[in-house]
Coordinates of C-alpha atoms in Angstrom, one line a residue:
Chain A
M63 CA 0.0 0.0 0.0
T64 CA 1.2 3.5 -0.8
A65 CA -0.6 6.5 0.5
T66 CA -1.6 9.2 -2.0
I67 CA -0.1 11.9 0.2
E68 CA 3.1 11.6 2.2
A69 CA 3.5 14.0 5.2
P70 CA 6.6 16.1 4.7
A71 CA 9.4 15.9 7.3
S72 CA 10.2 19.1 9.2
Q73 CA 13.9 19.8 9.3
P74 CA 16.0 20.9 12.2
I75 CA 17.6 24.3 12.1
A76 CA 21.4 24.3 12.4
D77 CA 21.5 27.3 14.8
M78 CA 24.7 26.2 16.5
E79 CA 26.6 26.4 13.2
A80 CA 27.3 30.1 13.2
D81 CA 26.6 31.7 16.5
S82 CA 29.3 34.5 16.5
L83 CA 27.6 37.9 16.7
I84 CA 30.5 39.7 14.8
G85 CA 31.0 39.3 11.1
N86 CA 32.7 40.8 8.0
F87 CA 30.7 43.0 5.7
P88 CA 31.6 45.4 2.9
E89 CA 31.4 48.3 5.5
G90 CA 33.8 46.4 7.8
Q91 CA 33.3 44.3 10.9
R92 CA 29.8 44.7 12.2
L93 CA 27.3 42.9 14.5
V94 CA 25.4 40.3 12.6
G95 CA 21.7 40.8 12.3
S96 CA 18.9 39.2 10.4
Q97 CA 16.2 41.0 8.4
C98 CA 12.9 39.4 7.5
N99 CA 12.2 39.9 3.8
A100 CA 8.5 39.4 4.4
C101 CA 7.7 41.9 7.1
G102 CA 11.0 43.9 7.5
C103 CA 11.6 42.9 11.2
T104 CA 15.2 43.2 12.1
M105 CA 16.8 40.9 14.8
I106 CA 20.1 40.4 16.5
G107 CA 22.2 37.4 15.4
S108 CA 22.0 34.8 12.6
R109 CA 18.3 33.8 12.5
V110 CA 16.4 31.5 10.3
V111 CA 12.9 32.4 11.3
C112 CA 11.3 35.8 11.8
S113 CA 10.0 36.1 15.4
S114 CA 7.3 38.4 14.2
C115 CA 5.7 36.9 11.1
I116 CA 7.4 33.4 11.2
S117 CA 8.6 33.8 7.6
R118 CA 11.7 31.8 6.8
D119 CA 12.7 34.3 4.2
V120 CA 15.4 36.0 6.3
S121 CA 18.6 37.7 5.1
R122 CA 21.9 38.2 7.0
V123 CA 22.5 42.0 7.4
A124 CA 25.1 44.2 9.1
L125 CA 23.7 46.0 12.1
P126 CA 24.5 49.7 12.7
S127 CA 27.8 50.3 14.6
T128 CA 26.3 53.1 16.7
G129 CA 23.5 53.4 19.2
V130 CA 22.5 54.5 22.7
L131 CA 23.4 52.8 26.0
Y132 CA 20.1 51.8 27.6
S133 CA 21.6 50.6 30.8
F134 CA 24.7 49.0 32.2
T135 CA 26.4 47.3 35.2
R136 CA 29.8 46.4 36.3
I137 CA 29.9 42.7 37.2
H138 CA 32.3 42.1 40.2
V139 CA 31.9 38.3 40.4
G140 CA 33.6 35.9 38.0
A141 CA 37.1 35.2 36.9
E142 CA 37.6 38.2 34.7
G143 CA 37.7 40.9 37.3
I144 CA 35.3 43.8 37.0
R145 CA 33.4 43.5 33.8
P146 CA 31.1 46.3 32.5
L147 CA 28.2 45.0 30.5
G148 CA 25.3 46.9 29.0
Y149 CA 22.3 46.9 26.7
V150 CA 22.8 49.0 23.6
D151 CA 19.8 50.1 21.4
L152 CA 21.4 50.3 18.0
D153 CA 20.4 53.1 15.6
N154 CA 18.0 50.8 13.7
G155 CA 16.2 49.9 17.0
V156 CA 17.7 46.4 17.6
R157 CA 18.9 45.9 21.2
T158 CA 22.1 43.9 21.9
L159 CA 23.9 42.9 25.1
A160 CA 27.5 44.1 24.9
D161 CA 30.7 44.5 26.8
I162 CA 31.2 48.2 27.4
H163 CA 34.6 49.9 27.6
E164 CA 34.6 52.8 29.9
G165 CA 37.6 54.9 29.1
D166 CA 37.8 58.4 30.7
I167 CA 34.1 59.1 30.4
P168 CA 31.8 57.9 33.2
L169 CA 29.0 55.7 31.7
R170 CA 25.5 56.9 32.0
P171 CA 22.2 55.7 30.5
D172 CA 21.3 57.3 27.1
M173 CA 24.9 58.1 26.1
R174 CA 25.9 57.5 22.5
V175 CA 28.1 54.5 22.1
E176 CA 29.9 52.9 19.1
L177 CA 31.2 49.5 18.2
D178 CA 34.9 48.8 18.3
V179 CA 36.7 45.5 17.6
E180 CA 40.1 44.6 19.0
D181 CA 40.6 41.0 20.1
D182 CA 36.9 40.9 20.8
W183 CA 34.1 43.3 20.1
F184 CA 32.7 45.9 22.5
F185 CA 31.0 49.3 22.6
A186 CA 32.6 52.5 24.0
P187 CA 31.4 56.0 24.3
A188 CA 31.0 57.5 20.8
A189 CA 33.2 60.3 19.7
D190 CA 30.2 62.5 19.1
D191 CA 29.0 61.9 22.6
K192 CA 32.2 63.1 24.2
R193 CA 31.3 66.7 23.4
E194 CA 28.2 66.4 25.7
V195 CA 28.4 67.2 29.4
Chain B
M32 CA -14.8 30.5 36.1
G33 CA -14.7 26.9 37.4
D34 CA -15.3 25.4 40.9
N35 CA -13.9 27.0 44.0
V36 CA -10.5 25.7 45.0
F37 CA -9.0 25.8 48.5
V38 CA -5.6 25.5 50.1
I39 CA -6.2 23.2 53.0
S40 CA -2.6 22.6 54.3
A41 CA 0.9 23.8 54.1
A42 CA 4.3 22.7 55.4
M43 CA 7.9 23.5 54.7
I44 CA 11.5 23.2 56.0
P45 CA 13.4 26.3 56.9
F46 CA 15.3 27.4 53.9
G47 CA 19.1 27.0 54.3
K48 CA 22.1 24.9 53.2
Y49 CA 21.5 21.2 53.7
R50 CA 24.5 19.6 52.1
T51 CA 23.7 16.2 53.4
S52 CA 20.1 16.2 52.1
S53 CA 19.0 15.1 48.6
Y54 CA 15.9 16.4 46.8
V55 CA 14.1 13.4 48.5
G56 CA 15.6 14.3 51.9
L57 CA 14.5 17.9 51.5
A58 CA 10.9 17.2 50.5
V59 CA 9.7 14.1 52.3
S60 CA 9.2 15.7 55.8
P61 CA 7.1 18.6 54.6
L62 CA 5.2 16.2 52.4
I63 CA 4.2 14.0 55.3
D64 CA 3.5 17.0 57.5
A65 CA 1.3 18.6 54.9
I66 CA -0.8 15.4 54.5
R67 CA -1.1 15.1 58.3
N68 CA -2.0 18.8 58.8
A69 CA -4.7 18.4 56.2
G70 CA -6.3 15.5 58.0
I71 CA -6.3 13.4 54.8
E72 CA -4.9 10.0 54.0
K73 CA -2.5 9.5 51.1
S74 CA -5.2 7.5 49.4
D75 CA -7.2 10.8 49.2
V76 CA -4.6 12.3 46.8
D77 CA -5.7 12.4 43.2
A78 CA -2.6 13.9 41.7
V79 CA 0.8 15.3 42.5
Y80 CA 2.5 18.3 40.9
V81 CA 6.2 19.0 41.6
G82 CA 8.0 22.2 40.7
H83 CA 11.8 22.1 40.4
S84 CA 14.4 23.2 37.9
Y85 CA 17.6 21.3 38.7
G86 CA 16.3 18.1 40.3
G87 CA 16.7 15.9 37.2
M88 CA 14.6 13.1 35.9
M89 CA 11.5 12.0 37.9
T90 CA 12.2 14.2 40.9
G91 CA 8.5 14.0 42.0
Q92 CA 8.3 10.2 41.7
R93 CA 11.6 9.8 43.6
I94 CA 10.1 11.8 46.5
C95 CA 6.6 10.2 46.4
K96 CA 7.8 6.6 46.3
E97 CA 9.4 7.1 49.7
I98 CA 5.9 7.4 51.3
G99 CA 4.3 4.9 48.9
L100 CA 2.3 7.6 47.1
G101 CA 2.0 6.3 43.6
T102 CA -0.4 5.2 40.9
V103 CA -1.9 8.7 40.6
P104 CA -0.4 11.1 38.1
T105 CA 2.8 12.8 39.1
V106 CA 3.6 15.8 37.0
N107 CA 7.1 17.4 37.1
V108 CA 7.1 21.1 36.2
D109 CA 10.0 23.4 35.2
N110 CA 9.4 27.1 34.9
A111 CA 12.6 28.3 36.6
C112 CA 11.8 30.4 39.7
S113 CA 8.1 30.0 38.8
S114 CA 8.3 26.2 38.8
G115 CA 6.5 25.8 42.2
A116 CA 3.8 28.3 41.6
T117 CA 3.3 26.9 38.1
A118 CA 2.7 23.5 39.7
V119 CA 0.1 25.1 42.0
H120 CA -1.5 26.7 38.9
E121 CA -1.7 23.3 37.2
A122 CA -3.3 21.8 40.3
W123 CA -5.7 24.7 40.5
Q124 CA -6.7 24.2 36.9
A125 CA -7.4 20.5 37.4
I126 CA -9.5 21.0 40.5
S127 CA -11.4 24.1 39.2
Q128 CA -12.4 22.1 36.1
G129 CA -13.7 19.4 38.3
L130 CA -11.3 16.8 37.0
I131 CA -9.9 15.9 40.5
D132 CA -10.6 16.8 44.1
V133 CA -7.3 16.7 46.0
A134 CA -3.8 17.6 44.7
V135 CA -0.5 17.7 46.5
V136 CA 2.0 20.3 45.3
I137 CA 5.6 20.1 46.1
G138 CA 8.2 22.8 45.4
V139 CA 11.8 21.7 46.0
E140 CA 15.3 22.8 45.0
K141 CA 18.9 22.0 46.1
L142 CA 21.2 24.8 45.0
T143 CA 24.1 23.7 47.2
Q144 CA 24.7 21.0 44.6
F145 CA 26.4 23.7 42.5
G146 CA 28.9 24.7 45.3
G147 CA 28.1 28.4 45.2
G148 CA 28.0 31.1 42.5
T149 CA 25.2 32.5 40.5
L150 CA 22.3 30.4 39.2
P151 CA 23.2 28.2 36.2
L152 CA 21.4 29.4 33.1
S153 CA 20.8 27.6 29.8
P154 CA 24.2 27.5 27.9
E155 CA 22.2 27.6 24.7
D156 CA 21.0 31.1 25.3
R157 CA 22.6 33.9 23.2
E158 CA 23.1 36.3 26.1
V159 CA 24.3 33.5 28.4
K160 CA 27.0 32.8 25.9
Q161 CA 27.9 36.5 26.1
G162 CA 28.3 36.3 29.9
I163 CA 24.9 37.4 31.3
I164 CA 24.1 36.4 34.8
M165 CA 20.9 37.1 36.8
P166 CA 22.5 39.7 39.1
A167 CA 23.6 41.7 36.0
V168 CA 20.0 41.6 34.6
Y169 CA 18.6 43.1 37.8
A170 CA 21.5 45.4 38.1
M171 CA 20.8 46.9 34.7
R172 CA 17.1 47.3 35.8
A173 CA 18.4 49.1 38.9
T174 CA 20.8 51.4 36.9
R175 CA 18.0 52.5 34.6
Y176 CA 15.5 52.9 37.5
L177 CA 17.9 55.1 39.5
H178 CA 18.5 57.1 36.3
D179 CA 14.7 57.6 35.5
T180 CA 13.4 58.2 39.0
E181 CA 14.3 59.9 42.3
A182 CA 15.3 56.6 43.9
T183 CA 18.8 56.2 45.3
P184 CA 21.1 53.4 46.3
E185 CA 19.9 53.9 49.9
D186 CA 16.4 52.9 48.8
L187 CA 17.8 49.7 47.2
A188 CA 19.5 49.1 50.6
L189 CA 16.3 49.9 52.5
V190 CA 14.5 47.1 50.7
S191 CA 17.1 44.6 52.0
V192 CA 16.9 46.1 55.5
K193 CA 13.1 45.6 55.5
A194 CA 13.5 42.0 54.2
R195 CA 16.0 41.1 56.9
K196 CA 13.8 42.7 59.6
H197 CA 10.9 40.5 58.5
G198 CA 13.1 37.5 58.2
A199 CA 14.3 37.9 61.8
L200 CA 10.7 37.2 62.8
N201 CA 10.4 34.1 60.6
P202 CA 11.8 30.7 61.8
F203 CA 11.6 29.5 58.2
A204 CA 14.0 32.2 56.9
Q205 CA 17.6 31.6 55.9
F206 CA 18.8 35.0 57.2
R207 CA 17.5 35.8 60.7
K208 CA 19.7 38.8 61.6
E209 CA 18.8 42.4 61.0
I210 CA 21.1 44.6 58.9
T211 CA 21.5 48.4 58.5
V212 CA 21.5 50.6 55.4
E213 CA 25.2 51.3 55.9
E214 CA 26.1 47.6 56.1
V215 CA 24.2 46.9 52.9
L216 CA 25.8 49.8 51.0
N217 CA 29.3 48.9 52.2
A218 CA 29.0 45.2 51.5
R219 CA 30.8 43.4 48.7
P220 CA 29.7 44.6 45.3
I221 CA 28.1 42.0 43.1
A222 CA 26.9 43.9 40.0
D223 CA 26.7 47.7 40.4
P224 CA 24.6 49.1 42.0
L225 CA 23.8 45.8 43.7
T226 CA 25.7 44.7 46.7
L227 CA 25.6 41.2 48.3
P228 CA 22.7 41.8 50.7
M229 CA 20.6 43.2 47.8
C230 CA 20.8 39.8 46.2
C231 CA 18.9 36.7 47.4
P232 CA 21.1 33.9 48.8
T233 CA 21.5 30.5 47.3
G234 CA 20.3 27.6 49.4
D235 CA 18.1 24.5 49.6
G236 CA 14.4 24.2 50.4
A237 CA 11.2 22.3 50.1
A238 CA 7.6 23.4 50.6
V239 CA 4.3 21.6 50.2
V240 CA 0.7 22.7 49.9
I241 CA -2.4 20.7 49.4
L242 CA -5.3 22.0 47.3
A243 CA -8.8 20.7 47.5
S244 CA -12.2 21.2 45.8
E245 CA -15.1 22.6 47.8
R246 CA -16.6 19.1 47.9
A247 CA -13.4 17.6 49.2
R248 CA -12.8 20.4 51.7
K249 CA -16.2 19.7 53.3
R250 CA -15.0 16.1 54.0
F251 CA -12.0 17.6 56.0
E252 CA -13.7 20.8 57.1
S253 CA -12.4 20.7 60.7
K254 CA -9.1 22.1 59.3
P255 CA -8.4 25.8 58.4
A256 CA -8.5 26.7 54.7
I257 CA -8.1 29.6 52.3
R258 CA -9.8 30.1 48.9
V259 CA -7.8 30.5 45.7
A260 CA -9.4 33.7 44.3
A261 CA -7.0 33.9 41.3
S262 CA -4.3 31.8 39.7
V263 CA -2.6 33.3 36.7
L264 CA 0.4 32.2 34.6
H265 CA 1.9 34.3 31.8
S266 CA 5.0 33.7 29.6
G267 CA 7.4 36.3 28.3
H268 CA 6.9 37.9 24.9
V269 CA 10.0 38.6 22.8
A270 CA 11.2 42.1 22.1
E271 CA 13.9 42.3 19.4
G272 CA 14.4 46.0 20.2
F273 CA 13.6 48.5 22.9
R274 CA 12.2 47.2 26.2
D275 CA 11.6 49.3 29.3
M276 CA 13.3 47.2 31.9
T277 CA 11.6 49.1 34.7
K278 CA 8.1 48.2 33.5
P279 CA 8.0 44.4 33.1
E280 CA 5.0 43.7 31.0
I281 CA 4.8 40.1 32.1
T282 CA 4.1 41.2 35.7
Y283 CA 1.8 44.1 34.8
D284 CA -0.3 41.7 32.6
S285 CA -0.4 39.0 35.3
A286 CA -1.4 41.4 38.0
R287 CA -4.2 42.9 35.8
D288 CA -5.6 39.4 35.1
A289 CA -5.3 38.3 38.7
Y290 CA -7.2 41.3 40.1
A291 CA -9.9 40.8 37.4
L292 CA -10.3 37.1 38.4
A293 CA -10.4 37.9 42.1
G294 CA -12.7 40.9 41.7
I295 CA -10.4 43.0 44.0
G296 CA -7.8 45.8 43.5
P297 CA -4.4 46.6 45.1
K298 CA -6.0 48.5 48.0
D299 CA -7.8 45.4 49.2
L300 CA -4.6 43.4 49.7
D301 CA -3.4 42.8 53.3
M302 CA -0.1 41.1 52.3
I303 CA 2.0 40.4 49.2
E304 CA 4.8 37.9 48.8
L305 CA 6.6 39.1 45.7
H306 CA 9.7 38.1 43.7
D307 CA 12.4 40.2 45.4
A308 CA 15.2 38.2 44.0
F309 CA 17.2 41.4 44.0
S310 CA 16.1 44.5 45.9
I311 CA 15.4 46.6 42.8
A312 CA 12.6 44.1 41.9
E313 CA 10.5 45.1 45.0
L314 CA 10.3 48.7 43.9
I315 CA 9.4 47.9 40.3
Y316 CA 6.7 45.5 41.4
Y317 CA 5.1 48.0 43.8
E318 CA 4.4 49.9 40.6
A319 CA 3.4 46.8 38.5
F320 CA 0.8 45.9 41.2
G321 CA -0.7 49.4 41.2
L322 CA 0.4 50.1 44.8
A323 CA 2.3 53.1 43.5
E324 CA 2.4 55.3 40.4
P325 CA 5.4 54.5 38.0
G326 CA 8.5 56.1 39.5
H327 CA 7.1 56.6 43.0
A328 CA 7.6 53.2 44.7
V329 CA 10.1 54.7 47.1
D330 CA 7.5 56.8 48.8
L331 CA 5.8 53.7 50.0
L332 CA 9.0 52.1 51.2
R333 CA 10.4 55.2 53.0
D334 CA 7.0 55.8 54.7
G335 CA 6.9 52.3 56.0
K336 CA 3.6 51.5 54.2
T337 CA 4.8 48.0 53.2
T338 CA 6.0 46.7 56.5
F339 CA 4.1 45.6 59.6
G340 CA 1.6 48.3 60.6
G341 CA 1.5 49.7 57.1
D342 CA -1.1 49.6 54.4
V343 CA 0.0 46.2 52.9
V344 CA 2.8 44.1 54.3
V345 CA 5.1 43.1 51.5
N346 CA 7.1 39.9 52.1
P347 CA 6.2 39.3 55.7
S348 CA 8.2 36.1 55.5
G349 CA 11.4 38.1 54.6
G350 CA 10.9 37.4 50.9
L351 CA 13.5 35.8 48.7
L352 CA 16.1 38.3 50.1
A353 CA 15.9 37.0 53.6
K354 CA 13.9 33.8 53.6
G355 CA 16.0 32.5 50.7
H356 CA 15.3 31.4 47.2
P357 CA 15.7 27.7 46.4
V358 CA 14.3 28.3 42.9
G359 CA 11.5 25.7 42.5
A360 CA 10.5 25.8 46.1
S361 CA 9.9 29.6 46.4
G362 CA 6.5 29.8 44.7
V363 CA 5.1 27.1 47.0
A364 CA 6.7 28.6 50.1
Q365 CA 5.1 32.0 49.3
I366 CA 1.7 30.2 49.3
A367 CA 2.5 28.5 52.5
E368 CA 3.2 32.0 54.0
A369 CA -0.2 33.2 52.7
F370 CA -1.9 30.2 54.1
W371 CA -0.4 30.7 57.6
Q372 CA -1.1 34.5 57.6
L373 CA -4.7 34.1 56.5
T374 CA -5.3 31.2 59.0
D375 CA -3.7 33.0 61.9
Q376 CA -0.7 30.7 62.2
A377 CA 2.2 33.1 61.5
G378 CA 3.5 33.5 65.0
A379 CA 5.6 36.7 65.7
R380 CA 5.1 37.9 62.1
Q381 CA 1.3 37.6 62.1
I382 CA -0.6 40.4 60.2
D383 CA -3.7 41.4 62.2
D384 CA -7.0 40.5 60.5
A385 CA -5.4 39.5 57.2
R386 CA -8.0 38.6 54.7
W387 CA -6.5 39.0 51.2
A388 CA -3.0 37.8 50.1
M389 CA -1.2 37.9 46.8
T390 CA 1.8 35.8 45.8
H391 CA 4.1 36.6 42.8
V392 CA 7.0 34.8 41.2
T393 CA 8.7 35.3 37.9
G394 CA 11.2 33.0 36.3
G395 CA 14.1 32.8 34.0
G396 CA 16.8 34.8 32.3
T397 CA 16.2 34.4 28.5
A398 CA 17.5 36.7 25.8
G399 CA 14.7 38.9 24.4
L400 CA 12.3 38.3 27.2
D401 CA 11.7 40.3 30.4
H402 CA 11.2 37.0 32.2
G403 CA 10.3 33.6 30.9
A404 CA 7.4 33.0 33.3
C405 CA 5.3 34.9 35.8
T406 CA 2.8 33.4 38.2
I407 CA 0.4 35.3 40.4
H408 CA -2.1 33.9 43.0
I409 CA -4.6 35.8 45.1
F410 CA -6.1 34.1 48.2
E411 CA -9.0 35.0 50.5
A412 CA -9.4 33.9 54.1
A413 CA -12.2 31.3 54.0

């Protein structure tokens, strides 16, 4: 006996294949985002499914390298010494968790920050924010 | 709305560090005590719901077999810090729908198995890979809240001072010594602006409550009981962009639904056990529950409105900050506190003429969500 219709198999998503948040783009090293070609929703990371409209038509995009520091903390526990960590709202509205380098300027919510890449990637107060009080 | 559901018994061990006790060792004594306190036989139990996050396979069955409680369905529930309260919600659903009459709910967790440090989170999560830990999540809430409002680090400390003051009255609390604002502020920093006493301790615990239908309660009516006026469970909703970390939608939504189910408002509450995993949470939740306007929670705290003698006693048990927070046990322990307060069994921390109680736990650090889960219950003295 052969059925007239065969139920199709769903396939797993290889989401552990590329989980680095930093990537090379024509404009340089940028945070990796994903944009839904169906509804336009933009998300952090390499994603296969749009969390808004569940379309699978999603493209890899470079995220903006500047944004606003929503909030931050300095973690005192752990092996790495004091570690500043914050949420950055990028200029296209996507939020990302990020290491924050403090430099000479005290961190404060709502300050402008920009991406920098050395051994690892982080955000630091933006040049255009340093003019502010 | 389904049938009325009652809590007819509660028991728990004092929260603390019990390195020589397993999940079974933590839970069996309160399980037996809760059954005896209810005046029921184990053969009266129709189902068992067990909340835990780190107990491993068949934690509930491992506990129940020790007292020969089997055959009936045993359901193991994981919803992080909301595991225990989610187990109560499942029991409430089954009874209110008339499917069963008597349910045992166990909340149990053994955090000393990890040897210290912050709560282990899922290594598959994007932000966990980046190094997020629960204290950092709450610390960022606190940084933003202090930026947006008139609140100060002293207010964050005052939450811990109140919790320890309440805990000193509670024989079930892990911390039973009072502390000063200066001691809190000068303590070891964990994640700025949070210091160690602004963070709940790790420890072990087990709590058990028994829920019964109106019909079953009448069979055992010589015992005190409280009515479940609302049982609400929400899950987090993803935000890929901006989220106001000082206004957690999951708790606002759960509180709104719970008030609607119970037919009461925040002014009616005599006590609240809320999820003060870190001191900032208590301020944010005053606002989410409608006790204070957004940005004005500190007025209540500074004026003593949320301690004994105030308008509504928040965390009479000492809360997670002082009583302790063995993840899966906390939601059930909160309901045990509500049961004791509303049935006049709370000893030195008894709230006079308490009639309405609310319990609230959230759960989980997951990228893109405020929290993974939130459970709110409202109880009325019966």
